[in-house]
XYZ file of C-alpha atoms in Angstrom:
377
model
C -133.263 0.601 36.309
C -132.602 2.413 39.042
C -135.251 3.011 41.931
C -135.251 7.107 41.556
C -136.299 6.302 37.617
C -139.661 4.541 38.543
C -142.442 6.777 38.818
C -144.312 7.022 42.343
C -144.156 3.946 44.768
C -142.260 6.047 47.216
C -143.584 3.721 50.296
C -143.053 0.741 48.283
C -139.402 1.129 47.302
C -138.734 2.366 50.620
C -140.179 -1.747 52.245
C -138.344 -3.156 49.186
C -135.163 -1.775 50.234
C -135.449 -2.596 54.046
C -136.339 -5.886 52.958
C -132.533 -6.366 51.059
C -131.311 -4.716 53.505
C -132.050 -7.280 56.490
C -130.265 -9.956 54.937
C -133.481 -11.739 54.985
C -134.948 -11.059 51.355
C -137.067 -14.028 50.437
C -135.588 -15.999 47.347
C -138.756 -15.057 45.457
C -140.759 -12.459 45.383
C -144.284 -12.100 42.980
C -145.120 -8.207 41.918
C -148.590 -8.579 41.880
C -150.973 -5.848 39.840
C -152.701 -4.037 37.049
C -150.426 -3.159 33.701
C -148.839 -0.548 33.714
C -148.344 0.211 37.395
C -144.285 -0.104 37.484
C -144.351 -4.050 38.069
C -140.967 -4.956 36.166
C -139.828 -1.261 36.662
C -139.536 -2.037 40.502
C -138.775 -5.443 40.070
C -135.636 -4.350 37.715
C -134.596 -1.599 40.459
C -134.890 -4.168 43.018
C -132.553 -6.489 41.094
C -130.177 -3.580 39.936
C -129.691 -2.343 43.983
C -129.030 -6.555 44.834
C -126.273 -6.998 42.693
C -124.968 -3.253 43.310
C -121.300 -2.870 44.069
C -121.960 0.233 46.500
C -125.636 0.714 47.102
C -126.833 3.704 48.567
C -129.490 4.037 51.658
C -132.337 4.360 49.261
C -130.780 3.526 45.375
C -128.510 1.463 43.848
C -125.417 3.940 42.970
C -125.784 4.356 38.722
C -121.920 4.520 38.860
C -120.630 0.729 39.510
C -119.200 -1.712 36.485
C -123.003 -3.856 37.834
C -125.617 -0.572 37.786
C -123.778 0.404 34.225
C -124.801 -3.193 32.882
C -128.219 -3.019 34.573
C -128.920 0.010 32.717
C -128.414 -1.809 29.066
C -130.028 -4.524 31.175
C -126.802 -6.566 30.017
C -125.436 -7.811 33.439
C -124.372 -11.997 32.720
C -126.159 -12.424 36.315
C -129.174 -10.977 35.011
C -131.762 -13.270 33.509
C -134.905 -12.196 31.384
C -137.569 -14.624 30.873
C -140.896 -13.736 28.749
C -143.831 -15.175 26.901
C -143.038 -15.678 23.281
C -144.440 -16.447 19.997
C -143.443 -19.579 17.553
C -142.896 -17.859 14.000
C -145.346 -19.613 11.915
C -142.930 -21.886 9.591
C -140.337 -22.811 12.875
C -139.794 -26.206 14.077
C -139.851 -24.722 17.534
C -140.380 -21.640 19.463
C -137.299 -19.754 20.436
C -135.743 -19.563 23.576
C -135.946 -16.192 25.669
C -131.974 -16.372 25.838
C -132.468 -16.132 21.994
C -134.995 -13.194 22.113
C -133.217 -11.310 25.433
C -131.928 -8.225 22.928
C -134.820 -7.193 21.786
C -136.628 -7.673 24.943
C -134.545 -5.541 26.604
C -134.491 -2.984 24.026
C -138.041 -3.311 24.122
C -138.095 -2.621 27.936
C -135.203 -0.138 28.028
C -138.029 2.175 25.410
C -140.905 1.628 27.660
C -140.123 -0.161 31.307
C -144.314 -0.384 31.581
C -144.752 -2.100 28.355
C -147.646 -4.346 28.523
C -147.775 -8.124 27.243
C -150.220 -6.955 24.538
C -147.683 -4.390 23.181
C -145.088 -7.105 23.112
C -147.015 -9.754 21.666
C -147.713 -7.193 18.514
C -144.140 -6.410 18.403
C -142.803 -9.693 17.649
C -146.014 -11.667 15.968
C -148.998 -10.427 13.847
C -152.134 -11.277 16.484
C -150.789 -14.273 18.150
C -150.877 -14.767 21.494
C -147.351 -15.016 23.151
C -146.777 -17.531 25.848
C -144.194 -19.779 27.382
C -142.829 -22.925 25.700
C -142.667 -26.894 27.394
C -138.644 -26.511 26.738
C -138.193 -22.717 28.520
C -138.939 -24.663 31.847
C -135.810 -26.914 31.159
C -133.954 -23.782 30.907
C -134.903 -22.374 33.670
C -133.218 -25.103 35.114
C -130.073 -24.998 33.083
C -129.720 -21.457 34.020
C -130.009 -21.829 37.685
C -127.882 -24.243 37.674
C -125.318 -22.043 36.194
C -122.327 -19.807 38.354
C -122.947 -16.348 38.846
C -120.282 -14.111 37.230
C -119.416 -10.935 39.645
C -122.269 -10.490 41.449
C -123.339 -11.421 44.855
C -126.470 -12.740 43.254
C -127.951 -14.413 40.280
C -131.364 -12.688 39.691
C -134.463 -14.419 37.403
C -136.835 -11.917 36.404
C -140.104 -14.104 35.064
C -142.354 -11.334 33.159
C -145.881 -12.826 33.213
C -145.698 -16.358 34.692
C -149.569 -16.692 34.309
C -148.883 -17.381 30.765
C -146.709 -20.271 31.663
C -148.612 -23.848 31.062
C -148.195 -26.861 33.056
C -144.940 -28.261 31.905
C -143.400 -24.987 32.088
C -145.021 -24.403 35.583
C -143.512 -27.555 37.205
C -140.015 -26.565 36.157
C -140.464 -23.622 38.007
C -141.965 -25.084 40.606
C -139.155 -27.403 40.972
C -136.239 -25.024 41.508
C -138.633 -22.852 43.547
C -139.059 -25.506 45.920
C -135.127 -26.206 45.793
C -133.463 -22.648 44.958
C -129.855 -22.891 44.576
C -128.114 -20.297 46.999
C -127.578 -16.708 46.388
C -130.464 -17.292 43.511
C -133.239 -14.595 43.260
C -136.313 -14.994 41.522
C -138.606 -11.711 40.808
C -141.797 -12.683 39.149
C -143.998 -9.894 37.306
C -147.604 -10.723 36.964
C -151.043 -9.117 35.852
C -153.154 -11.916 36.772
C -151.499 -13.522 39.608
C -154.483 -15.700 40.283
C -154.060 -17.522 36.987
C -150.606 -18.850 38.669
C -150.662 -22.222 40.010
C -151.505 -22.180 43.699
C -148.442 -24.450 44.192
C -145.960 -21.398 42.681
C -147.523 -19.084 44.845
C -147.099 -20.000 47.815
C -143.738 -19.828 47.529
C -143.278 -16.469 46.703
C -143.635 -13.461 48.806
C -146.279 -11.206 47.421
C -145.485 -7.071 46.766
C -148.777 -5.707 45.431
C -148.229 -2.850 43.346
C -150.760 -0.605 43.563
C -152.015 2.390 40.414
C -149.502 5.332 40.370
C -150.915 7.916 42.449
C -152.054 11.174 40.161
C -149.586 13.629 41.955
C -146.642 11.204 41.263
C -147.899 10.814 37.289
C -148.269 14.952 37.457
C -145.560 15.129 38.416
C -143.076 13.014 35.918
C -145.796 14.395 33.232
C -144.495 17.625 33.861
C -140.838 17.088 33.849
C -140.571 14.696 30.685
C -143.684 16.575 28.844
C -143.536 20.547 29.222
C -144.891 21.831 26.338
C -148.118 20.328 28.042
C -150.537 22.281 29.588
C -151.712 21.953 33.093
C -155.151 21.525 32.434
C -153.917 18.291 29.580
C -151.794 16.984 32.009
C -154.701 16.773 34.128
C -156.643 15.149 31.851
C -154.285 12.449 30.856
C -153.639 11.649 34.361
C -157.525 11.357 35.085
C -158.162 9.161 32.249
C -154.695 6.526 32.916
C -156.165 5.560 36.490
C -152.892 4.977 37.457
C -151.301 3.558 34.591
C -148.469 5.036 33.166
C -148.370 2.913 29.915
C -152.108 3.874 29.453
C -150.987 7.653 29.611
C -148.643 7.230 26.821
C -151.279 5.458 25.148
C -153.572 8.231 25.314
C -150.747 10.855 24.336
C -150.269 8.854 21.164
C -153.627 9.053 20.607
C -154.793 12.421 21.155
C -154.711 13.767 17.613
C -156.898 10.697 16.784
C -158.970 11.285 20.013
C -159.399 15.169 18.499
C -160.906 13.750 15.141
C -163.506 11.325 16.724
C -164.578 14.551 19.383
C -164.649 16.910 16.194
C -167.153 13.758 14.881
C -168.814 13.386 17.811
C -169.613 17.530 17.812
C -171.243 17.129 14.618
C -173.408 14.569 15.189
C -175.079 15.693 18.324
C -175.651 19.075 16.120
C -177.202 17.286 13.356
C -179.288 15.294 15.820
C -180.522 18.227 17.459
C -181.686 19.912 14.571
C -181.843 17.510 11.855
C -181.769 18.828 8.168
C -182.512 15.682 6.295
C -180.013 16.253 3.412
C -177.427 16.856 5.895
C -178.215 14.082 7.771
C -178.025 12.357 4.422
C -174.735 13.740 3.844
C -173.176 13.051 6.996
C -174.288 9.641 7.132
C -172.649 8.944 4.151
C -169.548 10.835 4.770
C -168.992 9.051 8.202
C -170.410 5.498 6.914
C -167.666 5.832 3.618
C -164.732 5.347 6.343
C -163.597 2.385 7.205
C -165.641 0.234 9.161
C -162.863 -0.172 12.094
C -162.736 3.351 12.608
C -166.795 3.867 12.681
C -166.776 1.481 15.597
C -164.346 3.272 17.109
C -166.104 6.136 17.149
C -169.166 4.983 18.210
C -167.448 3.763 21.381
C -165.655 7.251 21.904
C -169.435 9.085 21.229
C -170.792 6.883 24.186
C -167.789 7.541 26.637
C -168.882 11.296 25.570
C -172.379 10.657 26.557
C -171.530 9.679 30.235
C -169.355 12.021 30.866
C -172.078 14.805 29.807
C -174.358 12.934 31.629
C -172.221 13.174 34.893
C -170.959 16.789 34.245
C -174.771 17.285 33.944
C -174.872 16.221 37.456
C -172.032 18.388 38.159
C -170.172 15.493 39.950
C -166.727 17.528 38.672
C -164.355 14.960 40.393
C -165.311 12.232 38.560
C -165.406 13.857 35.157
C -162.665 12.982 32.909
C -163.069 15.425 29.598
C -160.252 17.294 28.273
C -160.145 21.284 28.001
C -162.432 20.776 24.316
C -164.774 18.223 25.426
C -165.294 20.334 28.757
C -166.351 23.795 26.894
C -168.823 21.601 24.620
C -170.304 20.328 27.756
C -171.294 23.530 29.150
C -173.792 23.930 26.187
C -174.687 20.561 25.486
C -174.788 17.945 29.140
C -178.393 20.191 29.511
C -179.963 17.510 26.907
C -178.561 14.346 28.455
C -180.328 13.630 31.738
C -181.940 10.901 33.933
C -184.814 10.822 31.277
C -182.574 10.023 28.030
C -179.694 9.164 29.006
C -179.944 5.426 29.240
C -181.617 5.110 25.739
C -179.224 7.203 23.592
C -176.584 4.334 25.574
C -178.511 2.012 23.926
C -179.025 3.732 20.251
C -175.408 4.344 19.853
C -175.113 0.684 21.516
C -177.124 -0.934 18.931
C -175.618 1.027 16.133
C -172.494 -0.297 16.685
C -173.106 -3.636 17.415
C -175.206 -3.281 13.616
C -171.793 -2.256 12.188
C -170.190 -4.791 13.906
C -172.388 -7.381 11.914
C -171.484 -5.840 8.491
C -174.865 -3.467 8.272
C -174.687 -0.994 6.064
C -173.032 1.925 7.520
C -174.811 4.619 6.360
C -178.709 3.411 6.780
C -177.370 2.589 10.468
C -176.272 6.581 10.957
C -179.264 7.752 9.493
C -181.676 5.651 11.317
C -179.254 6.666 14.653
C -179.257 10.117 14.332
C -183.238 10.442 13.725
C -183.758 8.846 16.544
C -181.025 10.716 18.797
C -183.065 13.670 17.847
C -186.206 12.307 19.146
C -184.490 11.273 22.702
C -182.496 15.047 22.844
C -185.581 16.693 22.618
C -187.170 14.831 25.532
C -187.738 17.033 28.839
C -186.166 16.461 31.950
């Protein structure tokens, strides 16, 4: 990964580089922030730019028999440790060493994967974590010679999940690093690491992406998008690249529960019973996953009305659709209602959630939307 391939961070990468470039780079380093920022992006171009035959002034140089290794993230100095999962009828969980292909193919797709997206890829709902035995080979592998390059890097993706066995290992060699060892650890939750670990790493906070940088790369990888849904997928990701994909992914989904949401708040303005009837038992025959769903997406609608009612435009994050329904509808959702059609939609999916009957729930709900739209401001 080189530096110029990770989105934003301009200041960041610029400290990172002085730092190997002093000859005084600490022998551990903790990138420190919310998913999705370019944690093990950064951390990957920092290793890839160490171990670079001919580095450039800002970049590792792409071209060398080390950067061409880095990029398959193949290099025999470079070592990839992650939380796992112990397949259900194993003696024993793997080893990362065991796993390190389809990590890094799962990295070389998306460099801001998150641990959630990992765990689902190699278990069905378990929680991945690190093993009692990976911390004895952290050991082993520090212990090893490097092959060709001037350092032997240790990239530790999410040490948090780490438990105490494991955490003394590291703790151990962190304490005592072998020379011309680097150790790059990539956290979400840095505070769940033992206090011991860090303080002996050097922290680099990552910060969110900054929207002109996401615009940007949005732009050049995406141009069959829009300006104005560029804008909107950069609003809503808050800095987090992985969450933008998310929501790209999404969108046709996101479409369907808007085209929903539209029809409710029509049918709750002026309710017909037997439509009422028949919507309620057209939404309520879906499945019950989806319902909820929905339900969540119609009260993230709701605020954002709410605020566009207030016209506090910076802080409203609706899409081109959602904005040109607004402009008719945030008139009926003010300081006077607002708080109790929260609560309506609240308590009609928390019903679902207990296995109520669907469509009693939407029919009660919408009866009494209509009651709280037609309240005055």
């Amino acid at each position: 990964m080189l530096f110029s391939e990770v989105i934003g961070h301009s200041t960041l990468k610029q400290r990172l580089i002085r730092m190997q470039d002093s000859g005084r780079a600490p022998h551990a380093l903790l990138f420190s922030g919310n998913q999705g920022v370019g944690k093990l992006p950064l951390a990957l171009a920092y290793a890839q730019r160490l171990c670079c035959q001919h580095p450039t002034s800002d970049d590792a140089c792409g071209q060398c028999a080390s950067c061409r290794q880095f990029a398959k993230l193949s290099h025999p100095d470079l070592h990839l440790l992650f939380p796992l999962v112990k397949p259900e009828k194993a003696k024993e969980a793997p080893l990362c060493s065991e796993m390190a292909e389809d990590f890094a193919s799962a990295v070389l797709e998306n460099p801001y994967i998150s641990i959630d997206q990992w765990s689902a890829m190699i278990s069905d709902g378990k929680v991945a974590r690190y093993y009692d035995k990976e911390g004895d080979e952290i050991i082993r592998q520090v212990n090893l010679k490097s092959y060709d390059a001037p350092y032997k890097v240790m990239v530790l993706w999410c040490p948090e999940r780490m438990d105490e066995t494991a955490s003394n290992h590291l703790l151990k060699v962190l304490e005592e690093p072998p020379s011309n060892t680097v150790f790059l650890l990539v956290s979400d939750f840095p505070q769940k690491i033992i206090g011991t670990i860090r303080s002996r790493v050097q922290d680099v906070a990552v910060p969110p992406i900054a929207d002109e940088d996401m615009l940007t790369t949005l732009a050049q990888q995406h141009p069959e998008l829009d300006e104005a849904q560029r804008t909107f997928f950069v609003r809503n990701a808050h800095g987090n690249w992985n969450a933008l994909l998310n929501s790209m992914e999404e969108n046709e989904d996101e479409m369907e529960y808007f085209n929903e949401f539209q029809s409710m708040m029509r049918h709750a303005y002026r309710p017909l019973i037997l439509e009422v009837k028949n919507w309620s038992e057209q939404v309520g025959g879906r499945k019950r996953t989806w319902v909820v769903t929905f339900l969540q997406k119609s009260q993230r609608l709701i605020r954002e009305n709410f605020v566009f009612h207030l016209q506090l435009n910076p802080i409203v994050y609706m899409n081109e659709a959602e904005t040109q329904f607004a402009t008719r509808f945030a008139q009926f959702i003010h300081a006077n209602n607002i708080e109790k059609i929260m609560n309506e939609l609240a308590l009609a999916q928390a019903q679902i959630e207990q296995n109520a009957n669907m469509k009693i729930v939407l029919f009660d709900m919408i009866l009494k939307l209509y009651s709280l739209l037609a309240i005055k401001e």
